[in-house]
Coordinates of C-alpha atoms in Angstrom, one line a residue:
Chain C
X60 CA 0.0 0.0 0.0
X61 CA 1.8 2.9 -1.4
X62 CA 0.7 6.5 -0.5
X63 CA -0.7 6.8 -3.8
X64 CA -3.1 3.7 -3.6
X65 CA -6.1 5.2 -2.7
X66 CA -6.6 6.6 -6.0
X67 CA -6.4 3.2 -8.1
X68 CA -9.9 3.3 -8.9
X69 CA -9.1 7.2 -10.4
X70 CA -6.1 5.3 -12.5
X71 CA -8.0 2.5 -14.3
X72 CA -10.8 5.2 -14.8
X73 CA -7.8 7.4 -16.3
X74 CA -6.2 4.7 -18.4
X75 CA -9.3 3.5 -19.7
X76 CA -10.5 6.5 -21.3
X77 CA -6.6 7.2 -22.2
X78 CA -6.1 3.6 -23.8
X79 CA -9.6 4.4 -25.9
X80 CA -7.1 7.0 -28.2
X81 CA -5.4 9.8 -27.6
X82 CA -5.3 10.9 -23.7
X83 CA -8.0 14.1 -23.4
X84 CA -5.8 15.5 -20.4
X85 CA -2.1 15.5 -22.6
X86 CA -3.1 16.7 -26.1
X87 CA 0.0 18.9 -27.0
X88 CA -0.1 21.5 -29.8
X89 CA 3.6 22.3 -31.3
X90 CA 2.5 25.7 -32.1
X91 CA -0.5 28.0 -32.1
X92 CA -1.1 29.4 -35.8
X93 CA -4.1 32.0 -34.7
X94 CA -6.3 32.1 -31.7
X95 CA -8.6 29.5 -33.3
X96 CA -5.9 27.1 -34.7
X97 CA -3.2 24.9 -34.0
X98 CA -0.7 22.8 -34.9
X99 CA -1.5 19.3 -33.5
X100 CA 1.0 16.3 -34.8
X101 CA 1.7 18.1 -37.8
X102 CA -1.6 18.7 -38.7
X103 CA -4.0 21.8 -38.4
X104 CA -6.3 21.9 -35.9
X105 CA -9.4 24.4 -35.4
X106 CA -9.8 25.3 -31.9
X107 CA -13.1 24.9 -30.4
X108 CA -12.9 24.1 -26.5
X109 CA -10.5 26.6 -25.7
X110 CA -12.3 29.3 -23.6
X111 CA -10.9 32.5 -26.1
X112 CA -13.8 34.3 -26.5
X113 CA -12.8 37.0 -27.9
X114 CA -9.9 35.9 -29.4
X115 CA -7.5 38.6 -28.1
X116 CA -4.6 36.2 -27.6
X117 CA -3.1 37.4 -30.6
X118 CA -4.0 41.2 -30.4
X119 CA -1.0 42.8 -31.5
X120 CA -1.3 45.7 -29.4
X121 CA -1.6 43.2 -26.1
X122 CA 1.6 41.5 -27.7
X123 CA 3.6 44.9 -27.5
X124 CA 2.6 45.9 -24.0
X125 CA 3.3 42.6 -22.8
X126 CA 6.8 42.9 -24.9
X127 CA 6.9 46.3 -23.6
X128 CA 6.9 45.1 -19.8
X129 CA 8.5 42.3 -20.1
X130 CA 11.6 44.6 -20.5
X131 CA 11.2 47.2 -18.2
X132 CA 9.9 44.8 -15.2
X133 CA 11.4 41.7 -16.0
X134 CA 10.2 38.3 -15.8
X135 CA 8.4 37.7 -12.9
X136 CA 7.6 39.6 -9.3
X137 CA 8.8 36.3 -7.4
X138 CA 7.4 37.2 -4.7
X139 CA 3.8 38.0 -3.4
X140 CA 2.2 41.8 -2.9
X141 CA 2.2 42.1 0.8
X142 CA 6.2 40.8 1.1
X143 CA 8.0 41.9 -2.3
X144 CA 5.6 44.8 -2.9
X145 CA 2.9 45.6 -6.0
X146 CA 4.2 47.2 -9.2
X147 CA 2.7 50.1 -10.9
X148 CA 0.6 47.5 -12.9
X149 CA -1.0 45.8 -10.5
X150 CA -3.0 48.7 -8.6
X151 CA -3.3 50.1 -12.4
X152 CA -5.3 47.2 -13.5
X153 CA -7.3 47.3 -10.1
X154 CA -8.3 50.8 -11.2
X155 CA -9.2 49.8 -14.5
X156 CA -11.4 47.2 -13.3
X157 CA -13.2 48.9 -10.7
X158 CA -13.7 51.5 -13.3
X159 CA -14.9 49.0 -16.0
X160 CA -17.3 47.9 -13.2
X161 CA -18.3 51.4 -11.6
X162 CA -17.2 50.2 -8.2
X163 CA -15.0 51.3 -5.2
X164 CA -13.1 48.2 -5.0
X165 CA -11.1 45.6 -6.7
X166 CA -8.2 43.2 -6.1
X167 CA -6.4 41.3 -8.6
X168 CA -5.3 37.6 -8.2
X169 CA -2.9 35.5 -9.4
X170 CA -5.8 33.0 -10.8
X171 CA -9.2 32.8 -11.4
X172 CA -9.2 29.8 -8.9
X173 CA -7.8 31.8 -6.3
X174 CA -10.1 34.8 -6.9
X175 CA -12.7 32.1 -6.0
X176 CA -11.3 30.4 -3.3
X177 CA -9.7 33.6 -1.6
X178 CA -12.7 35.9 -1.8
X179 CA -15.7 33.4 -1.0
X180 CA -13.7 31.2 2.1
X181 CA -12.4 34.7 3.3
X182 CA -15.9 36.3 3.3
X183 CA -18.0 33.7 5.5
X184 CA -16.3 33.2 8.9
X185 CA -17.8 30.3 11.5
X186 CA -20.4 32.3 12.5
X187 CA -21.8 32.2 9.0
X188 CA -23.4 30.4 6.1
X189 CA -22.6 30.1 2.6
X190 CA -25.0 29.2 -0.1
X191 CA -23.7 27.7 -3.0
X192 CA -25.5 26.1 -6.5
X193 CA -25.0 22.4 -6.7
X194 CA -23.6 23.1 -10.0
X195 CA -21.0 25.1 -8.8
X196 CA -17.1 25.2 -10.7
X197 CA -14.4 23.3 -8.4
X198 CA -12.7 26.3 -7.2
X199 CA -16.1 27.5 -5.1
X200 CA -16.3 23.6 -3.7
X201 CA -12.7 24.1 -2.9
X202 CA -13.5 27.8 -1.1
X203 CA -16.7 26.1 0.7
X204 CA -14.2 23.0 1.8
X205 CA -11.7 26.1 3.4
X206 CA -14.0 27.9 5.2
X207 CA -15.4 27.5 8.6
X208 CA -18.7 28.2 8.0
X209 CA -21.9 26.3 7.3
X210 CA -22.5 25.5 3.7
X211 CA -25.6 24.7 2.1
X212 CA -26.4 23.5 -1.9
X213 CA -29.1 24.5 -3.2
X214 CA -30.4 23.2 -6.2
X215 CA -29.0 24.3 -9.8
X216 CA -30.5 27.2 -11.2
X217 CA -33.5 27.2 -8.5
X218 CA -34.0 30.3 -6.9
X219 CA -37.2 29.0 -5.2
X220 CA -35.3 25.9 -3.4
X221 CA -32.7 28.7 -2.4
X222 CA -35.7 30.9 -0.9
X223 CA -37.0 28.0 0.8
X224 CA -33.2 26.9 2.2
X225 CA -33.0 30.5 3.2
X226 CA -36.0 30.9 4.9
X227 CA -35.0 27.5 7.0
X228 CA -31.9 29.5 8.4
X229 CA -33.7 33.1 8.7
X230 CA -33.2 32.7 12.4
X231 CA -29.9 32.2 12.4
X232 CA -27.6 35.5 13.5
X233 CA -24.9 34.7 11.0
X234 CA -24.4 36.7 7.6
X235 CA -25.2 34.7 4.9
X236 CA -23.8 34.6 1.4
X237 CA -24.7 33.4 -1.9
X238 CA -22.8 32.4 -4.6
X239 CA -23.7 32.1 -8.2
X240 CA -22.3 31.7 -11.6
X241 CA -23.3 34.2 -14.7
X242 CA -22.7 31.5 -17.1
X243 CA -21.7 27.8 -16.1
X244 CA -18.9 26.0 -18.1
X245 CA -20.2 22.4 -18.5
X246 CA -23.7 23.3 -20.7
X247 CA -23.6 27.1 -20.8
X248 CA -26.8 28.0 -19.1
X249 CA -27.7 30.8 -17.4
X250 CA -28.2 31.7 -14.0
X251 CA -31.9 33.1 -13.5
X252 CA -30.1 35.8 -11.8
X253 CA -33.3 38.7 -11.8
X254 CA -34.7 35.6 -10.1
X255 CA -31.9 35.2 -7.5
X256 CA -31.5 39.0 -6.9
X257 CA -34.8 39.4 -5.4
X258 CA -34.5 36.4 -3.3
X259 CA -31.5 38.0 -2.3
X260 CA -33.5 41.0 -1.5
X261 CA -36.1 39.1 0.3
X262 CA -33.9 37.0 2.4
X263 CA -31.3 40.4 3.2
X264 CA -28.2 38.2 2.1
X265 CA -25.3 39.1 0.4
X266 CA -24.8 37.9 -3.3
X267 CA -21.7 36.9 -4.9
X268 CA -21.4 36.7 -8.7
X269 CA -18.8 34.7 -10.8
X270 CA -18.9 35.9 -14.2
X271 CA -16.2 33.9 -15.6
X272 CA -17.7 33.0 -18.4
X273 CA -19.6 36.1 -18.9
X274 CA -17.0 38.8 -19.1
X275 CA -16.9 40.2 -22.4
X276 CA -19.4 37.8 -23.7
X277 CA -22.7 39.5 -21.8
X278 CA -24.0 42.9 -20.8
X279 CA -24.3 46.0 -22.8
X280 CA -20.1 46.7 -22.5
X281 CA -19.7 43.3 -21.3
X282 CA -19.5 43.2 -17.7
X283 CA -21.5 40.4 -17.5
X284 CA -25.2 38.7 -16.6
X285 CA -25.9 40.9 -13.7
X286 CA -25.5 43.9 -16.2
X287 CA -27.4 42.0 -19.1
X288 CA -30.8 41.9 -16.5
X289 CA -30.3 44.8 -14.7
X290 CA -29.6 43.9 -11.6
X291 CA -26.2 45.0 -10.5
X292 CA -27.0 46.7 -7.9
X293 CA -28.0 44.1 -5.7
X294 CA -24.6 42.0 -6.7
X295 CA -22.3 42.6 -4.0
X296 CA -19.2 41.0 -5.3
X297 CA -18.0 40.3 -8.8
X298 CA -15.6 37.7 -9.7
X299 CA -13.7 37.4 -12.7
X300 CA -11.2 35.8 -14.6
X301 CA -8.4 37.0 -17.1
X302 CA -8.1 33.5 -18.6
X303 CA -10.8 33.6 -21.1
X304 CA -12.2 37.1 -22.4
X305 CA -9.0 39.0 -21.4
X306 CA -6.7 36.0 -23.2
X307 CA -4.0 35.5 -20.3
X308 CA -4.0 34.5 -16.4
X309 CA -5.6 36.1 -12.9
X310 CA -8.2 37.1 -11.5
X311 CA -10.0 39.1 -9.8
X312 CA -13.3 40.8 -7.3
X313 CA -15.1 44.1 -7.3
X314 CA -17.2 45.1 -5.0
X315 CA -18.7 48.6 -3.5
X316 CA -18.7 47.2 0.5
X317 CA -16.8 49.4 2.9
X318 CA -13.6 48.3 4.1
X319 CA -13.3 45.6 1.6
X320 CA -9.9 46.1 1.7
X321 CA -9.1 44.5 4.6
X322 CA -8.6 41.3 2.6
X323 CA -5.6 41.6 1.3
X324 CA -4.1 41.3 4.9
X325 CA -6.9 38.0 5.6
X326 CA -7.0 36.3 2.2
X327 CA -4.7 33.8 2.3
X328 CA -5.0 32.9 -1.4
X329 CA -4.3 36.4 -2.3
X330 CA -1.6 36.8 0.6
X331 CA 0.7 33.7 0.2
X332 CA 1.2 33.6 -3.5
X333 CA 3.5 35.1 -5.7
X334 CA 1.7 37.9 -7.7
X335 CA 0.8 38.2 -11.8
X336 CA 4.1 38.3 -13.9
X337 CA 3.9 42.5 -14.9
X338 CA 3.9 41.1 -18.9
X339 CA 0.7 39.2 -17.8
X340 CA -1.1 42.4 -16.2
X341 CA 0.2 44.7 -18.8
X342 CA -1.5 42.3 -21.5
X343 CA -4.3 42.2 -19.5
X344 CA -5.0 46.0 -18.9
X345 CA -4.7 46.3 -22.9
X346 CA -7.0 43.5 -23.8
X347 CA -9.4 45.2 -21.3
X348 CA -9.0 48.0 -22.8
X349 CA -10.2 46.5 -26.2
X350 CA -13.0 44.5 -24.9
X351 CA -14.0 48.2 -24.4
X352 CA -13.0 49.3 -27.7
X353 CA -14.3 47.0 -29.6
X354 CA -18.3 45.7 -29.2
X355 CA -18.5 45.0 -32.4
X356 CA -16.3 41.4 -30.8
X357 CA -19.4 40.3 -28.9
X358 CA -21.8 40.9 -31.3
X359 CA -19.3 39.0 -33.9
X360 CA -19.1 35.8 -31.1
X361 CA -22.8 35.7 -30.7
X362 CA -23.7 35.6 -34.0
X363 CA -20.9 32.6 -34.3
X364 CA -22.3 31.0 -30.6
X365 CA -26.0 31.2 -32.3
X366 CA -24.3 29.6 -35.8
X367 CA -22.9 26.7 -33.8
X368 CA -25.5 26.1 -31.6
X369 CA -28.0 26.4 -34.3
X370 CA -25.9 24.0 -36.9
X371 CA -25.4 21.3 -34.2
X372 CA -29.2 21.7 -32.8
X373 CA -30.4 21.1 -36.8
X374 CA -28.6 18.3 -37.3
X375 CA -30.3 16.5 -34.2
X376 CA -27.4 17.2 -31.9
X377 CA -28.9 17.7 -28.2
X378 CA -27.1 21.0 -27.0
X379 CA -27.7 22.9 -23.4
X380 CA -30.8 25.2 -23.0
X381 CA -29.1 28.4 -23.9
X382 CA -27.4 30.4 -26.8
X383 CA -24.2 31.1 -25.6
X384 CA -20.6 30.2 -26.5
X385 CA -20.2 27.2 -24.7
X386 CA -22.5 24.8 -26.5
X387 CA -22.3 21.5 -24.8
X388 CA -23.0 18.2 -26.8
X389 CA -24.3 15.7 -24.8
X390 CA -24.0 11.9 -25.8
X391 CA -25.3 8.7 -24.3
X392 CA -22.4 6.9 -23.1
X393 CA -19.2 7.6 -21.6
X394 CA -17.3 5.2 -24.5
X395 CA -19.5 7.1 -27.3
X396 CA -18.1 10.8 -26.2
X397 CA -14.9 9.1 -25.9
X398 CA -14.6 7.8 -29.0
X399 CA -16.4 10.8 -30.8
X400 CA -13.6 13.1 -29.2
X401 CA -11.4 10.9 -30.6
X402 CA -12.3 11.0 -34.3
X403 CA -13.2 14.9 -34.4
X404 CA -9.6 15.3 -32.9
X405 CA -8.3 13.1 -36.0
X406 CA -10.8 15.2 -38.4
X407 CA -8.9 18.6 -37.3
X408 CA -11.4 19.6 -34.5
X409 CA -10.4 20.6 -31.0
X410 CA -12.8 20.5 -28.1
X411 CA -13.1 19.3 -24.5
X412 CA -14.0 16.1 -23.3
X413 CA -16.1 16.5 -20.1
X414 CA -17.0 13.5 -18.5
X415 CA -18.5 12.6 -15.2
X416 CA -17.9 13.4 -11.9
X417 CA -17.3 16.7 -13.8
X418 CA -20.0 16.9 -15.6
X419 CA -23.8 18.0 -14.4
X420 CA -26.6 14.8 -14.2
X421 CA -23.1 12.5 -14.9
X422 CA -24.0 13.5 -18.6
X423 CA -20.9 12.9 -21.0
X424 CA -20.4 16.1 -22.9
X425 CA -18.5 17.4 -26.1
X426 CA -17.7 21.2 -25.1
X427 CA -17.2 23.4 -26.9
X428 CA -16.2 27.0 -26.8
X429 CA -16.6 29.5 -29.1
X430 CA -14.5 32.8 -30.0
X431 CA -15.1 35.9 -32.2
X432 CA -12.1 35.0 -34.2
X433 CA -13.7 31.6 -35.6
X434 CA -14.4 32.3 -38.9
X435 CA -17.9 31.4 -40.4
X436 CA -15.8 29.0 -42.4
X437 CA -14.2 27.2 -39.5
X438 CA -17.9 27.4 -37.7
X439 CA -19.4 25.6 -40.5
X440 CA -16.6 22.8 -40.9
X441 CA -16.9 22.0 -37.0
X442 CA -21.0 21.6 -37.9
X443 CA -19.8 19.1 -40.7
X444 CA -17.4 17.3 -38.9
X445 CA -19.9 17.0 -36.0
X446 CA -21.9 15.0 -38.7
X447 CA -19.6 13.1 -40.3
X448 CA -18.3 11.2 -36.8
X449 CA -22.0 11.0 -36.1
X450 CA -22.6 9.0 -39.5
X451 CA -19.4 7.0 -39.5
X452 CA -20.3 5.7 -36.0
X453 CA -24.0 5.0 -36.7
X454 CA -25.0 7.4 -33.6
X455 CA -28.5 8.6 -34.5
X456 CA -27.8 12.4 -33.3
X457 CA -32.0 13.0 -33.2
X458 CA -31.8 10.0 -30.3
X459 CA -29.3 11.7 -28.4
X460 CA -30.8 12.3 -24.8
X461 CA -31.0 16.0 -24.3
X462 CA -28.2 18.1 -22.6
X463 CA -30.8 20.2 -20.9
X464 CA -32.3 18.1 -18.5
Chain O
X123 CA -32.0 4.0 19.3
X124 CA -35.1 6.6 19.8
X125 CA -38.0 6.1 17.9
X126 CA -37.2 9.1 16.1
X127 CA -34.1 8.2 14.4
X128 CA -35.8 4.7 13.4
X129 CA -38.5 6.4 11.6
X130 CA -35.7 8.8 10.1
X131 CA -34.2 5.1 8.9
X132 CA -36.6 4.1 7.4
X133 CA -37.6 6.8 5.4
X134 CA -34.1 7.3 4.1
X135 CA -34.2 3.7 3.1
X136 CA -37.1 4.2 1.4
X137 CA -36.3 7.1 -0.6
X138 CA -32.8 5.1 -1.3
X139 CA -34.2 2.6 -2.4
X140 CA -36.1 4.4 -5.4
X141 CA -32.6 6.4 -6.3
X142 CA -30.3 3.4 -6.6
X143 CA -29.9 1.8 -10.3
X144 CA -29.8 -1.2 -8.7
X145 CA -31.7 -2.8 -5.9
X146 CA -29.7 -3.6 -2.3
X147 CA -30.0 -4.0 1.0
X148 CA -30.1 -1.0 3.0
X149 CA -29.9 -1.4 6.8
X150 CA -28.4 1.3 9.6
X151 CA -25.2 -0.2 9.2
X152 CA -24.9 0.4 5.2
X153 CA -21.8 2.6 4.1
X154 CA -23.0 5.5 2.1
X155 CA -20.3 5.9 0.3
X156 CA -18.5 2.0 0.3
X157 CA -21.8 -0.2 -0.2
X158 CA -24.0 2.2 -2.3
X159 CA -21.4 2.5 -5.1
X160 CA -22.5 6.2 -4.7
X161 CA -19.6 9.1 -5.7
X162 CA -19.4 11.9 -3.7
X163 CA -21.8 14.4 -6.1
X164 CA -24.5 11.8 -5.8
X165 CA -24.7 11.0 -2.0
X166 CA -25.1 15.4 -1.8
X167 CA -27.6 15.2 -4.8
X168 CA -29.5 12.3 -2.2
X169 CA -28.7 14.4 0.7
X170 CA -31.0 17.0 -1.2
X171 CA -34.0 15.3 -1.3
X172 CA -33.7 14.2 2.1
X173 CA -33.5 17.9 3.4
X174 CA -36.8 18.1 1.7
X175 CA -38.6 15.3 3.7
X176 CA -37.4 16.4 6.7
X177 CA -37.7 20.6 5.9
X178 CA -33.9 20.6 7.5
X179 CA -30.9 21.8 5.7
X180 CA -27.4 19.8 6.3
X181 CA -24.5 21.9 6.2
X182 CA -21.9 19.6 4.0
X183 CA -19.4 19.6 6.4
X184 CA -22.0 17.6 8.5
X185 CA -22.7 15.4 5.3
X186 CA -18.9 14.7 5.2
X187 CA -18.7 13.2 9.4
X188 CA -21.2 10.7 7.5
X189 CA -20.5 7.2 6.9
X190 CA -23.4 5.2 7.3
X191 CA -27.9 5.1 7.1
X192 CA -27.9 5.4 10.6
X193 CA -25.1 8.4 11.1
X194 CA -27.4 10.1 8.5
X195 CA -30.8 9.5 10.7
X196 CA -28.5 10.6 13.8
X197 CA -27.7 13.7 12.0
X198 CA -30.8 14.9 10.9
X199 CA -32.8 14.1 13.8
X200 CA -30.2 16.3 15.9
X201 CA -30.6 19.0 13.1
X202 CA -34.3 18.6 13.4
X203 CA -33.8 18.7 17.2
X204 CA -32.5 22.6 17.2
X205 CA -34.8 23.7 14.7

């Protein structure tokens, strides 16, 4: 009994889906030709699962202030804020965001993950309960797993069982936070987040936000779902990522609460890590910057999300509930998905396998992800491909259970 | 055991009983996680529908102290107890 052999159930489950083809969790590109293709074994590969919304990863004028930085800072900070100090770019970028917002407050962290797990496990102490969606991304779990308060699911997308979960608790002295996500990554449905917000109001909670998938993608200047319903003002924190719309790595909260800043000396996520490489936050307050510039991106990813979804829906393709730019494929079996994945990858189509425990209802799942730099070209070829498979391996695509329940 | 936590028992089982693919023996004594063949997402997704029957809510770090039916009964008719 070695210390690693609790997890030889999680190794035969590995090498199974591995042995199947190529391994889902080590596909290495040689080289990336544009943000929606790459070189995968010599052979080009359109990039559909890889969270680039707006495709900015290649924005020339994010290269040369990332250049620019790299330069004058150097490579890294090697150190974290509170013990080696923040650089120029760091509290600039907090600015910019908590401008972009229209909020006091903002702090920047080194992932998305962290942003997460520092901001939610910091904000509930024991005294208090935290309410999160069963459906909830790992790094929230994680957050509720390191905090000492109470934490309650509720259930996905159901503001009513929150209400009535809520109203369980409504003696209890504690404060009480609830977390939600804008968009979720497995299907790409949306949080009924008017809904929400007035349970919120009801219940006199705090409300928490993730709009990591809905940066740049929703809202009228893309802040997100609570600015696509209106309800912003009864969203009390705002996380975010830099990993998808702004094309890099970090993360980061805004919020309008007094004295928020007292986390940076009590989040030990944000404390006890080394801070963003100045190339990475100088890339990042540029690509921000035109997100802001440039609408006419969201509009142009929409229009390819609704093509996709659309295209994959008419050929009998069960997608998730919503129009968005992660449309999720869902197929019967965990072998089927498996070997699907494998012959799109072998077609030239990227996208993410997403299989259970990860997945909502255990449902096995084709992800994709769609950008504004996917050409209506490569759109259509990922529809045909989608076919093809589906007719060289006999699946019926119209007898495919449906990703939305 | 009170008579409280038996009735708890045997509602669980009962409402186990419909959720599992395939049918078992369910006593006080049964593993949640080692006999059910339950992973972690399910035996909270179960947990849900409990809370229901019994109108409590259990916090997951209480979910996580429990290993078998009858921890479960124990749990909720404490939570049940303060309410």
């Amino acid at each position: 009994m070695t210390i690693l052999a609790k997890y030889t159930k999680l190794r035969e489950h590995y090498h199974r889906i591995a042995g199947a083809g190529r391994d889902p969790f080590t596909v290495k590109f040689d080289a990336m030709l544009s943000p929606t293709e790459g070189m995968l074994n010599g052979r080009r590969t359109i990039l559909l699962g890889t969270n680039n919304y707006l495709g900015l990863t290649f924005d020339q004028s994010c290269i040369d202030k990332g250049v620019e930085a790299l330069k004058s800072f150097g490579t890294g900070t090697t150190g974290s804020r509170i013990a080696n100090g923040s650089y120029d770019g760091h509290a600039a970028l907090e600015q910019e965001l908590a401008k972009f917002y229209g909020r006091e407050n903002c702090m920047v962290f080194t992932t998305g993950y962290q942003a997460n797990l520092g901001i939610i496990s910091t904000l509930v102490g024991k005294d208090d309960l935290l309410f999160l969606d069963s459906d909830s991304h790992a790094s929230i779990y994680d957050a509720a797993k390191m905090t000492p308060a109470q934490v309650i699911r509720f259930r996905h997308n159901d503001p009513e069982d929150l209400n009535k979960r809520l109203r369980r608790v409504a003696d209890h002295p504690g404060n009480k936070l609830v977390v939600v996500e804008g968009i979720y990554s497995m299907l790409g449905d949306v949080a009924p987040l008017k809904e929400f917000a007035q349970v919120k109001r009801e219940n006199g909670v705090y409300l928490l936000v993730d709009e990591a998938h809905s940066m740049g993608v929703l809202g009228d200047t893309g802040r997100g779902l609570a600015q696509e319903v209106g309800v912003e003002d009864d969203v009390d924190f705002i996380v975010g990522t830099f990993s998808k719309s702004l094309g890099a790595v970090g993360g980061f909260c805004v919020s309008d609460l007094p004295d928020f800043d007292v986390l940076r000396v009590a989040c030990r996520p944000y404390m006890f890590t080394a801070s963003l490489p100045p190339s990475v936050i100088a890339t990042c307050l540029r690509s921000l910057e035109r997100m802001q510039e440039e609408p006419g991106l969201r509009t142009k990813l929409m229009a390819n999300s609704k093509r996709l979804y659309e295209g994959l829906r008419n050929k009998g393709f069960q997608v998730g509930p919503d129009v968005n730019p992660i449309v999720a494929v869902s197929l019967p079996s965990i072998e089927l998905a498996i070997t699907f994945w494998n012959r799109l990858l072998e077609e030239g189509l990227y996208l993410n396998l997403a299989l259970p425990p990860a997945t909502p209802n255990s449902q096995s799942l084709l992800r994709t992800s769609v950008s504004a730099a996917h050409t209506t070209k490569q759109i259509d070829t990922a529809i045909e491909l989608f076919g093809k498979v589906a007719r060289q391996l006999n699946v019926q695509p119209a007898l495919v259970q449906t990703a939305a329940e | 055991m009170t008579t409280d936590v038996n009735d708890i028992v045997e509602t669980i089982i009962a409402a186990l009983v419909k959720t599992l693919p395939t049918p078992v023996t369910v006593t006080t004594e049964t593993s949640i996680t080692r006999d059910l063949g339950l992973d972690s997402l399910a035996v909270m997704d179960f947990v849900m529908v409990l809370e229901d029957k019994f109108d409590v809510s259990i916090p997951m770090e209480r979910i996580a102290e429990v290993e078998t039916i009858g921890d479960l009964a124990r749990t909720i008719s404490e939570l049940r107890g303060h309410a």
